[in-house]
Coordinates of N, CA and C in Angstrom, one line a residue:
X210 N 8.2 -57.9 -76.2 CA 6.8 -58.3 -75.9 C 6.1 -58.7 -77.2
X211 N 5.9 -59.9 -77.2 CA 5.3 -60.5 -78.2 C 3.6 -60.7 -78.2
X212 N 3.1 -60.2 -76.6 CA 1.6 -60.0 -77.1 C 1.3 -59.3 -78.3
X213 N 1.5 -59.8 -79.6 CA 0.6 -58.3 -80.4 C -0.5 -58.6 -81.0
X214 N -1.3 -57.5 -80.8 CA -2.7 -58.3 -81.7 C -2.3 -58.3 -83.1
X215 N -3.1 -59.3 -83.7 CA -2.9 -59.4 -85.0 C -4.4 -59.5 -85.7
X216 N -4.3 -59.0 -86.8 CA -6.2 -59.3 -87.7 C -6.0 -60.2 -88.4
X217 N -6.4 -61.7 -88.5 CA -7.2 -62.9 -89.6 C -8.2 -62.5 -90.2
X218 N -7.4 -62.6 -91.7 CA -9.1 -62.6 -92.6 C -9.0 -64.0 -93.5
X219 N -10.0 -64.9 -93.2 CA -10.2 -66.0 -93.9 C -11.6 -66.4 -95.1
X220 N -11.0 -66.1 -95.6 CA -11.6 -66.2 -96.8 C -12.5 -67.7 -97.1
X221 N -13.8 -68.1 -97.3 CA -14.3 -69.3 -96.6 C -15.6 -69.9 -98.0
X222 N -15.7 -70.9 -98.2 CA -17.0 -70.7 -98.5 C -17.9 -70.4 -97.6
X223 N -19.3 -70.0 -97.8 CA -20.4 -70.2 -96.8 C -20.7 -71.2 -96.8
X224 N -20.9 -71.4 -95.1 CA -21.6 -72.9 -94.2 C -20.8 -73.5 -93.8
X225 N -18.9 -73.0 -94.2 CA -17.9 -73.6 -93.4 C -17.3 -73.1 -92.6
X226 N -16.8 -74.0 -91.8 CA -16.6 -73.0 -90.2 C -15.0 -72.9 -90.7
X227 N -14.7 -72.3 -89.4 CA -13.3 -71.3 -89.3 C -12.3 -72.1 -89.3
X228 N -12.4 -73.9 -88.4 CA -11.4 -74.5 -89.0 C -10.4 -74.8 -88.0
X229 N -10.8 -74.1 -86.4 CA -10.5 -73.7 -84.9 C -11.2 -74.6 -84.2
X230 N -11.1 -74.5 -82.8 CA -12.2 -74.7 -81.9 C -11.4 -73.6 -80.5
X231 N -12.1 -73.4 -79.5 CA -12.4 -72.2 -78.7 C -11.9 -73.1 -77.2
X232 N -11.3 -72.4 -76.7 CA -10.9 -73.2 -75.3 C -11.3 -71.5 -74.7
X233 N -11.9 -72.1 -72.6 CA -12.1 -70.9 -72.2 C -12.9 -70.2 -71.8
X234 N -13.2 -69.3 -71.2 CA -14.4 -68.6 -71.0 C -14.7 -67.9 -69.8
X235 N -15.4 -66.8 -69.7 CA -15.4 -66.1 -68.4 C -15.5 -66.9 -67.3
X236 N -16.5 -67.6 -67.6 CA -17.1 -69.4 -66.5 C -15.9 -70.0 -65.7
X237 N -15.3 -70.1 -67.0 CA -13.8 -71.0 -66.1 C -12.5 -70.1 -66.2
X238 N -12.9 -68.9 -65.8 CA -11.9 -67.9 -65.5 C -10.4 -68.0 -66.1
X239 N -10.8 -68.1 -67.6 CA -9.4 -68.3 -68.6 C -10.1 -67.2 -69.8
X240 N -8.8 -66.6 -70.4 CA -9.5 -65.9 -71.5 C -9.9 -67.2 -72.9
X241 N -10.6 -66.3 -73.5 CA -11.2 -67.5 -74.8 C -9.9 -67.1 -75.6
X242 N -9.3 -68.5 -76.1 CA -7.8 -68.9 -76.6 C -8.7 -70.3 -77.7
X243 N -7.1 -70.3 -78.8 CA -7.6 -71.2 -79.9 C -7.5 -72.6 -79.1
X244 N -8.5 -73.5 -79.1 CA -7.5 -75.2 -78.9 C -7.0 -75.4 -79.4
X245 N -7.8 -75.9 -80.6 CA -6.7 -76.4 -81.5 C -7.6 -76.0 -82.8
X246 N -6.6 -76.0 -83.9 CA -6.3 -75.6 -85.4 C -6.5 -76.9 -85.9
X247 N -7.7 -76.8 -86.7 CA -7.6 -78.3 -87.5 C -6.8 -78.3 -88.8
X248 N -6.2 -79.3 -89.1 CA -4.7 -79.7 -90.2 C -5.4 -79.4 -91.6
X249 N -6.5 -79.8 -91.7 CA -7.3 -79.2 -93.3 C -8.4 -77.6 -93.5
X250 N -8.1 -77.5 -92.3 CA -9.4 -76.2 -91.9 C -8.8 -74.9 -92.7
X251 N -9.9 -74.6 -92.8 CA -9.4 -72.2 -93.4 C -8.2 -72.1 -92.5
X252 N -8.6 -72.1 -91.1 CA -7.2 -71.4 -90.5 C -5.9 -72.1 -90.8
X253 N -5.8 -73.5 -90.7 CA -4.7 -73.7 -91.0 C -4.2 -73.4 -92.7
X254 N -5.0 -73.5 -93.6 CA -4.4 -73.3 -94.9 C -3.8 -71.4 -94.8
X255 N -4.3 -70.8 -93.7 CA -4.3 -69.1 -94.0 C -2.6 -69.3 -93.2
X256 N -3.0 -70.1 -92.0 CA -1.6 -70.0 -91.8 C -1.1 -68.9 -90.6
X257 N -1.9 -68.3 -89.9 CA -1.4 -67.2 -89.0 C -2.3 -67.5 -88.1
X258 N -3.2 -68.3 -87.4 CA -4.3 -69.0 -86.6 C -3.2 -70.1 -85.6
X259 N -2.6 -69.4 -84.4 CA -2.3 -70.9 -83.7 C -2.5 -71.3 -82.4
X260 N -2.4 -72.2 -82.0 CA -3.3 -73.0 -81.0 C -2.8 -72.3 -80.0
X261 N -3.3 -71.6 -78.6 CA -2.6 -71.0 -77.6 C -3.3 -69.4 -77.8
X262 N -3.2 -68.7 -79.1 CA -3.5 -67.6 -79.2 C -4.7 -67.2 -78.5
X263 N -5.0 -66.0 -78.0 CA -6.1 -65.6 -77.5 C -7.2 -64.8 -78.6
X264 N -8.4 -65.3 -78.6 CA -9.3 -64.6 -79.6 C -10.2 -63.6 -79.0
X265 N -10.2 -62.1 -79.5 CA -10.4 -61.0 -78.7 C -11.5 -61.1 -79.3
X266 N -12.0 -61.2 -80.6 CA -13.5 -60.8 -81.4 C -13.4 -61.6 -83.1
X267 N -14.5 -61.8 -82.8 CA -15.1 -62.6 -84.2 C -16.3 -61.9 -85.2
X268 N -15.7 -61.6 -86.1 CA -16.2 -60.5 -87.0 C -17.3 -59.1 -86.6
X269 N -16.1 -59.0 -85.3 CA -17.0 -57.9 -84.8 C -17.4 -57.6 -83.4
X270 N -17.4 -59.1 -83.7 CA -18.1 -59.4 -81.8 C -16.9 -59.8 -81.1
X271 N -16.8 -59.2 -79.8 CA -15.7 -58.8 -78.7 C -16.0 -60.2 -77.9
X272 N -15.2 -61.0 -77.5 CA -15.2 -62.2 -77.2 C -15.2 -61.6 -75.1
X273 N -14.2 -60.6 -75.0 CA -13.9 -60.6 -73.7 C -14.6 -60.5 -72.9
X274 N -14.9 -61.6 -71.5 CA -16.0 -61.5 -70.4 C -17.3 -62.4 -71.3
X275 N -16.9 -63.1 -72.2 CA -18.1 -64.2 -72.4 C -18.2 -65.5 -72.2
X276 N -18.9 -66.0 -71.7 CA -18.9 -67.9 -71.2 C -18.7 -68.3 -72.7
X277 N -18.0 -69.5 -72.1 CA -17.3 -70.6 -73.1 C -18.5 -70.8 -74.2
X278 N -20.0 -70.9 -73.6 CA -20.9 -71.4 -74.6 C -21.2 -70.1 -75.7
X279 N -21.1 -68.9 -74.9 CA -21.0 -67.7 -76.0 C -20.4 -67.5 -77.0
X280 N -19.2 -67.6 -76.7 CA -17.9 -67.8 -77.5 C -18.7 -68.7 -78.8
X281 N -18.5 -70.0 -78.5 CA -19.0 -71.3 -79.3 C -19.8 -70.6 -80.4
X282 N -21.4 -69.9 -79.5 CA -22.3 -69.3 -80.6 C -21.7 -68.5 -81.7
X283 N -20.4 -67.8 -81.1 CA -20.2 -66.9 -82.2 C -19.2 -67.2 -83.4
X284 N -18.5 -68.3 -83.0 CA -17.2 -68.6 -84.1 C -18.8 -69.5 -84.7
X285 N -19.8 -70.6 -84.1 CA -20.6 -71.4 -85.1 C -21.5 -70.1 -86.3
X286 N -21.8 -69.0 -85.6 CA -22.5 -67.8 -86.3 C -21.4 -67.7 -87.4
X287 N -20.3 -67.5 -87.0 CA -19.6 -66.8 -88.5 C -19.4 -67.9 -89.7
X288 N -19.8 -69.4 -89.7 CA -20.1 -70.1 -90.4 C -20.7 -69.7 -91.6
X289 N -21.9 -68.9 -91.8 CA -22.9 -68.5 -92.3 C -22.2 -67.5 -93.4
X290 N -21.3 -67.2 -93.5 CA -21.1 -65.6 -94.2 C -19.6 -66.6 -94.6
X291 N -19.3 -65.8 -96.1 CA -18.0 -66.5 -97.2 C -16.6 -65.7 -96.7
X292 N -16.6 -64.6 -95.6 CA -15.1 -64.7 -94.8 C -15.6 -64.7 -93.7
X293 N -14.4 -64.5 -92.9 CA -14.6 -64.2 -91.4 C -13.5 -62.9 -90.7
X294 N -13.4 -62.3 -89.8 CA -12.2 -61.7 -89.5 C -12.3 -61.8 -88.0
X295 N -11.0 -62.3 -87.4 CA -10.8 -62.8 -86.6 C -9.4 -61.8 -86.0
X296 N -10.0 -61.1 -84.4 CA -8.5 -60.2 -83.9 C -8.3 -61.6 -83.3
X297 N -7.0 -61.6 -82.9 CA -6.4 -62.6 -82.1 C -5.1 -61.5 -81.4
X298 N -5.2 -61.9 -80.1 CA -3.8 -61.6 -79.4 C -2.7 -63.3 -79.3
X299 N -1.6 -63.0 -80.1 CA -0.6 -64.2 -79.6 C 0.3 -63.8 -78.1
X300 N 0.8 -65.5 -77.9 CA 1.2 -65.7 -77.0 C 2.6 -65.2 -77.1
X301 N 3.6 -65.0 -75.8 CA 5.4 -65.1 -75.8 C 5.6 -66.3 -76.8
X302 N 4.9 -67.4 -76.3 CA 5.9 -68.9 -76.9 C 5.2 -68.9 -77.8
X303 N 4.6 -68.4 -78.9 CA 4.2 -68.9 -79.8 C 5.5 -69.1 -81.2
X304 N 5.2 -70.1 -81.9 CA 6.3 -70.3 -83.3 C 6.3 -69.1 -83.5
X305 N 5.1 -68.0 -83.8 CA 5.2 -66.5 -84.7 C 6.4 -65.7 -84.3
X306 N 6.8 -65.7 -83.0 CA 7.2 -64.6 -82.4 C 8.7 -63.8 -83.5
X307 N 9.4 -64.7 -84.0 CA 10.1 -64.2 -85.2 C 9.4 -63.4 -85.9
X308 N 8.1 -64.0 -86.4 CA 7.9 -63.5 -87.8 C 7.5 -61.7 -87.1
X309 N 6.7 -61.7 -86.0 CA 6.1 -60.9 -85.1 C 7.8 -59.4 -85.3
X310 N 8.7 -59.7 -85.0 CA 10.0 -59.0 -84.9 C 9.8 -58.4 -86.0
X311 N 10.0 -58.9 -87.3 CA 10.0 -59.0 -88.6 C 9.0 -57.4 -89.2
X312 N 8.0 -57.7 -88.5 CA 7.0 -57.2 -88.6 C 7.2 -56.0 -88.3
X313 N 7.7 -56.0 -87.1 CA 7.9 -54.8 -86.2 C 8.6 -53.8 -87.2
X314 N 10.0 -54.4 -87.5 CA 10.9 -53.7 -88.1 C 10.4 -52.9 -89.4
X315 N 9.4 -53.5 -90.2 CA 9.3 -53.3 -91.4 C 8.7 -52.1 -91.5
X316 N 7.8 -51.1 -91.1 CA 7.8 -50.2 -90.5 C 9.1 -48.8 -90.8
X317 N 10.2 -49.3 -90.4 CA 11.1 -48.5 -89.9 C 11.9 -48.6 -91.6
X318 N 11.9 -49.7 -92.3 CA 12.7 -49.9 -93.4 C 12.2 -48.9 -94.7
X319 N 11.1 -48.9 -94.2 CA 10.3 -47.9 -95.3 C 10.7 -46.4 -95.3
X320 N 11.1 -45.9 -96.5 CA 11.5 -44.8 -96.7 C 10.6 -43.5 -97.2
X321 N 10.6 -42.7 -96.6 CA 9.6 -42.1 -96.6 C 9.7 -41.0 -98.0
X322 N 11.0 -40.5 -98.4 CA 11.6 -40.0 -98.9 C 11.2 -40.2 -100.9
X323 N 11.0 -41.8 -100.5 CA 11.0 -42.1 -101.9 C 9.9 -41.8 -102.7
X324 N 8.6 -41.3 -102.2 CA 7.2 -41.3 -102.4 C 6.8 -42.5 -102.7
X325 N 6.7 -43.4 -102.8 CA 6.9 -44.4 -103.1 C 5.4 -44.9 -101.8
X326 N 6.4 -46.3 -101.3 CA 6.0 -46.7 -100.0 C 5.9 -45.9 -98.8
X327 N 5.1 -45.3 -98.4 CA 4.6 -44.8 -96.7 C 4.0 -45.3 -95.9
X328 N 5.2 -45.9 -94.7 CA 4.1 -46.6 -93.5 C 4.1 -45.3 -92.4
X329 N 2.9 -45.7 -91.8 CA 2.5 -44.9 -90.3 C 1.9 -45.4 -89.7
X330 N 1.8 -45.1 -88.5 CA 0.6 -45.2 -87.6 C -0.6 -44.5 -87.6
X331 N -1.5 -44.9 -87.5 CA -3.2 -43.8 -87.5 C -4.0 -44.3 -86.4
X332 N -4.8 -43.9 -85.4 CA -5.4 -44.5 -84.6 C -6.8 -44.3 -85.1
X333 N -7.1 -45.3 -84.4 CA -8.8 -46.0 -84.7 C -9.4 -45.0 -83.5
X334 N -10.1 -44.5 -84.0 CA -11.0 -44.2 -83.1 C -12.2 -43.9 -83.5
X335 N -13.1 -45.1 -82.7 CA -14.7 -45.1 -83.4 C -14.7 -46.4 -84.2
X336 N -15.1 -46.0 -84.8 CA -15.5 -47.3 -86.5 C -14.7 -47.3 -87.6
X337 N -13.4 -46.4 -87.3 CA -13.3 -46.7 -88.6 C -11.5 -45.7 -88.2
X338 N -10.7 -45.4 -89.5 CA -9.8 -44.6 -89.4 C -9.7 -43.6 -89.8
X339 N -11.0 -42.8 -90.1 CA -10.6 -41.2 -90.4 C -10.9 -41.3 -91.7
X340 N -10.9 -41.9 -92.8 CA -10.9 -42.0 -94.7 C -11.8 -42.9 -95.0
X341 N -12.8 -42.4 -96.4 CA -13.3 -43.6 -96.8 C -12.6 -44.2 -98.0
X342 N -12.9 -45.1 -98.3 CA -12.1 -45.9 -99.5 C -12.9 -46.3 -100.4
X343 N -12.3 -46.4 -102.1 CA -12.5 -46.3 -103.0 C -12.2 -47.7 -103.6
X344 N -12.5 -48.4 -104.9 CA -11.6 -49.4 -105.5 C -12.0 -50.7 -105.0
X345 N -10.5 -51.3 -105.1 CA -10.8 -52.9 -104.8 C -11.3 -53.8 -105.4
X346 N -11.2 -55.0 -105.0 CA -11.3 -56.1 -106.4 C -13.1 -56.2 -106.4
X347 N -13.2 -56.3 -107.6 CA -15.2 -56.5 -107.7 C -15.9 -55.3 -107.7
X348 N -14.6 -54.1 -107.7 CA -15.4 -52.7 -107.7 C -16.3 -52.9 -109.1
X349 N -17.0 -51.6 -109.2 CA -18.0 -51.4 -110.3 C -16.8 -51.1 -111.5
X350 N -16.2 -50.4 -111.1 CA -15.3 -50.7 -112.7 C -14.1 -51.5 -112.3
X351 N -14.2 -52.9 -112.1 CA -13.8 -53.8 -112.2 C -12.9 -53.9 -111.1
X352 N -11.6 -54.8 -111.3 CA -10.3 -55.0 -109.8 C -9.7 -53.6 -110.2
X353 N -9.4 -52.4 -108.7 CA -8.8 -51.9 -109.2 C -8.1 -51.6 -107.6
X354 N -6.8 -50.8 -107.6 CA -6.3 -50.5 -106.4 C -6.9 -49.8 -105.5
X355 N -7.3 -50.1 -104.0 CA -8.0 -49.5 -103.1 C -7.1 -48.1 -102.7
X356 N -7.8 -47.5 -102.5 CA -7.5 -46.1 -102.7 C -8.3 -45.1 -101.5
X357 N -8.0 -44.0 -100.8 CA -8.3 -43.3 -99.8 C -9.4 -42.3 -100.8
X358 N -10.6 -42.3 -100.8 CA -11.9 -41.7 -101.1 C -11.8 -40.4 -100.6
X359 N -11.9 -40.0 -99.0 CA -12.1 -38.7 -98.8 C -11.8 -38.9 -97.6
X360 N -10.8 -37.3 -96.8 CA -10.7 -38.0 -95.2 C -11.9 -37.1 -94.6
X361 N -12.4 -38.3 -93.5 CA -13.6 -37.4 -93.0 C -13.4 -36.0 -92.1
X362 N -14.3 -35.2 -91.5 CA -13.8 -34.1 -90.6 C -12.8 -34.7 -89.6
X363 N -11.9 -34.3 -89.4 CA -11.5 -34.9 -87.9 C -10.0 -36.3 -88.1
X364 N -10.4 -36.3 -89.1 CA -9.2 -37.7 -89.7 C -8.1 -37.3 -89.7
X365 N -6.9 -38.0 -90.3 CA -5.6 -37.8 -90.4 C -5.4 -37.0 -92.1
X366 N -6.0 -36.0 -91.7 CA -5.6 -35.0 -92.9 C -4.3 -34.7 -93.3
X367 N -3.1 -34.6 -92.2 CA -2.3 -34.3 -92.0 C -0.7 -35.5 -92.8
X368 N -1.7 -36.8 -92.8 CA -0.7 -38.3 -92.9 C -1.3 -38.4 -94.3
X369 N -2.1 -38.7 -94.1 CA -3.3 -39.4 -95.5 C -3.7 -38.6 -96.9
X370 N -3.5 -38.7 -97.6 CA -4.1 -37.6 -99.0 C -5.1 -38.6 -99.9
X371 N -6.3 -37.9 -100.3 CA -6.9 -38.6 -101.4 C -5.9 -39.1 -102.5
X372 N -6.1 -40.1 -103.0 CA -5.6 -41.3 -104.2 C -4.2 -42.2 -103.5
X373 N -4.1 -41.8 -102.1 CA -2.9 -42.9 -101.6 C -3.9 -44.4 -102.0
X374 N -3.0 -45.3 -102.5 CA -3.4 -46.5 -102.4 C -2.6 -46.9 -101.2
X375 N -4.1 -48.2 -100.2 CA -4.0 -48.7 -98.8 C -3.5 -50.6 -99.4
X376 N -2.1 -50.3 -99.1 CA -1.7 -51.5 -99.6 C -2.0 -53.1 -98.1
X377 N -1.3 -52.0 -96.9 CA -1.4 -53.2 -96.0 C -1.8 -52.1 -94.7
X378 N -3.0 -52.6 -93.5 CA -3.7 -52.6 -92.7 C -3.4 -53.3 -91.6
X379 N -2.4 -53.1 -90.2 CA -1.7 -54.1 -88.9 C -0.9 -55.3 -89.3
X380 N -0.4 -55.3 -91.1 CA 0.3 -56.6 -91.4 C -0.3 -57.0 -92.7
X381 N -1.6 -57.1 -92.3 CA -2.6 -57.8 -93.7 C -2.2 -57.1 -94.6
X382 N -2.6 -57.9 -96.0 CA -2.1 -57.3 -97.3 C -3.6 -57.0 -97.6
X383 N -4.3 -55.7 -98.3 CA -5.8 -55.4 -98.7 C -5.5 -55.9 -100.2
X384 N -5.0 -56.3 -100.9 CA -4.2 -56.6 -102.7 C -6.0 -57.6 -103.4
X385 N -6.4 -58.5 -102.4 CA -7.2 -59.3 -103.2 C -8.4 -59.0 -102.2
X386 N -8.9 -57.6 -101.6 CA -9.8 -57.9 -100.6 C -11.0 -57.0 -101.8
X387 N -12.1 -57.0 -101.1 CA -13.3 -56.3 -102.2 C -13.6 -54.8 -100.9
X388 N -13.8 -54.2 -101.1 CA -14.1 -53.0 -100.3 C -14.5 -53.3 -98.8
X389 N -15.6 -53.9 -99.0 CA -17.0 -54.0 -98.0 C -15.9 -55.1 -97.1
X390 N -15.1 -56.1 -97.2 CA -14.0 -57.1 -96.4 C -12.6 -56.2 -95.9
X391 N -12.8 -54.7 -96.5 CA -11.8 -53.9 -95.8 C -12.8 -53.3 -94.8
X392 N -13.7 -52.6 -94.8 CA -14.9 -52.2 -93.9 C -15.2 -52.7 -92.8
X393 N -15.2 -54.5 -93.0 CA -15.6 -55.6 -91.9 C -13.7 -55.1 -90.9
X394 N -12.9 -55.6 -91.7 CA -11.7 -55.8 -91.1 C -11.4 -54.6 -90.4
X395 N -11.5 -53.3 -90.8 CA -11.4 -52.1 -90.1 C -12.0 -51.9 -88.8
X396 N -13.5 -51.8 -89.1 CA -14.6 -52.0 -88.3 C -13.9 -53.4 -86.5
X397 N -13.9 -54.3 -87.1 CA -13.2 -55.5 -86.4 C -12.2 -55.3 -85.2
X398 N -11.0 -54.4 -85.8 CA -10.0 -53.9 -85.1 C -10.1 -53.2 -83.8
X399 N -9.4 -53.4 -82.9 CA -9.6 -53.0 -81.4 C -9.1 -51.8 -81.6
X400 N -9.6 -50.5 -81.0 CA -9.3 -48.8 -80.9 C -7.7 -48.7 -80.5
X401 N -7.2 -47.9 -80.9 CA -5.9 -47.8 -80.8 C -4.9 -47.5 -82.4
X402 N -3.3 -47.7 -81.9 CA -2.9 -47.4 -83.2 C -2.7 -48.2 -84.1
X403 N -2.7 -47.8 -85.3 CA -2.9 -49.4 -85.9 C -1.7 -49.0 -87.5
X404 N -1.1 -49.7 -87.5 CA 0.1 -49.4 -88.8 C -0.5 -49.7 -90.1
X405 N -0.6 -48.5 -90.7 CA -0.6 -48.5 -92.3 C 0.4 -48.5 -92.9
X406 N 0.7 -49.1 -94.3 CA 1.5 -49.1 -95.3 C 0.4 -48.1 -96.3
X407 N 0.8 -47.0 -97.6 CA 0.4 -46.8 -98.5 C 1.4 -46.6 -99.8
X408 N 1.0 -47.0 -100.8 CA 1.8 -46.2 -101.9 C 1.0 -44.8 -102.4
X409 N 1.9 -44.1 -102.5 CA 1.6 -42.6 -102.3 C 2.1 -42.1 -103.9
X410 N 1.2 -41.9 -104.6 CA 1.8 -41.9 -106.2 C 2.7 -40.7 -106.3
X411 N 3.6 -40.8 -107.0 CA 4.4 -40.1 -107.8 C 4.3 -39.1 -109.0
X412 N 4.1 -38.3 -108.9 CA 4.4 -37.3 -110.5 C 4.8 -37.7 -111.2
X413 N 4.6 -37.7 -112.4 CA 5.3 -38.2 -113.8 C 6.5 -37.6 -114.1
X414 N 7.7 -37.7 -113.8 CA 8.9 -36.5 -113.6 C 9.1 -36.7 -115.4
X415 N 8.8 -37.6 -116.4 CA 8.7 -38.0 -117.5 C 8.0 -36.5 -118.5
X416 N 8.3 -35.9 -119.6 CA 7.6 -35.0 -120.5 C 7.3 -35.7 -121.8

């Protein structure tokens, strides 16, 4: 099953649009899906945006059960602001569906053993995943690695420890994101489980 949702983050100037157009709508009883991907636009330079996919929400706002003209308002709104984050569910036939495999697997290759790299699953539930975060590029003391702040009451106290660095978030890489564009993207995400990667530091076994 190659439905999987995936999260776009397009990094944009402000006043330029996404670089898509929107087929669809509650109206004409189709879900809202990409038309087409323009050949110079943000999405096509990002490269994971393809024509067919279904767009579930645009930086926040849940697309599902909205007329075609709704839809419209909201990909022309996210014009306004210098990213955007975009869930998308792809299709079976889409080109991705290899890379989609790929993905899946990667997960499983990670060794848990090593301290090193740690992937899991953590579910969303609410706003957010249970931790706040620290770091990231543009922090106050400058680019530094995003890092797990504090887990809230109720969080994955159990998976997660303060100072894991959050390397990758359902696939995305967080490496060049600024805090507040992991917030949006978290926030964005549809409730459910969602795959983390962390590097989980190591002791200095060194004297």
């Amino acid at each position: 099953d190659y439905n999987e949702v995936q999260v776009v983050v397009l990094h944009k100037e402000e006043g330029v649009g996404l670089g898509f157009s929107l087929a669809g709508g509650v109206d004409q009883n189709k879900p809202i899906t990409v038309h087409k991907v323009f050949p110079s636009g943000v999405a096509a330079q990002e490269g994971s945006v393809r024509e067919g996919y279904q767009v579930l929400s645009i930086n926040g706002t849940a697309l599902s059960g909205t007329a075609h003209s709704e839809a419209l308002r909201v990909l022309r709104k996210a014009k306004a602001r210098d990213m955007a984050v975009v869930v998308l569910k792809r299709g079976g036939d889409g080109g991705a569906s290899v890379k989609g495999v790929q993905k899946e697997d990667k997960c499983a290759d990670v060794r848990q053993e090593t301290g090193q790299r740690v992937c899991m699953q953590l579910q969303k539930i609410g706003r957010d995943l249970g931790f706040s975060l620290q770091g990231g590029v543009g922090s106050s003391e400058g680019n530094r690695p995003l890092t797990i702040q504090k887990i809230f009451q109720g969080g994955p106290v159990d998976k997660v420890f303060p100072g894991d660095e959050v390397l990758e978030i359902k696939g995305t890489s967080l490496l060049a994101m600024r805090r507040l564009e992991v917030w949006t993207f978290i926030r964005g995400l549809p409730p459910g489980p969602v795959e983390v990667v962390l590097r989980r530091p190591l002791l200095h076994q060194q004297t």
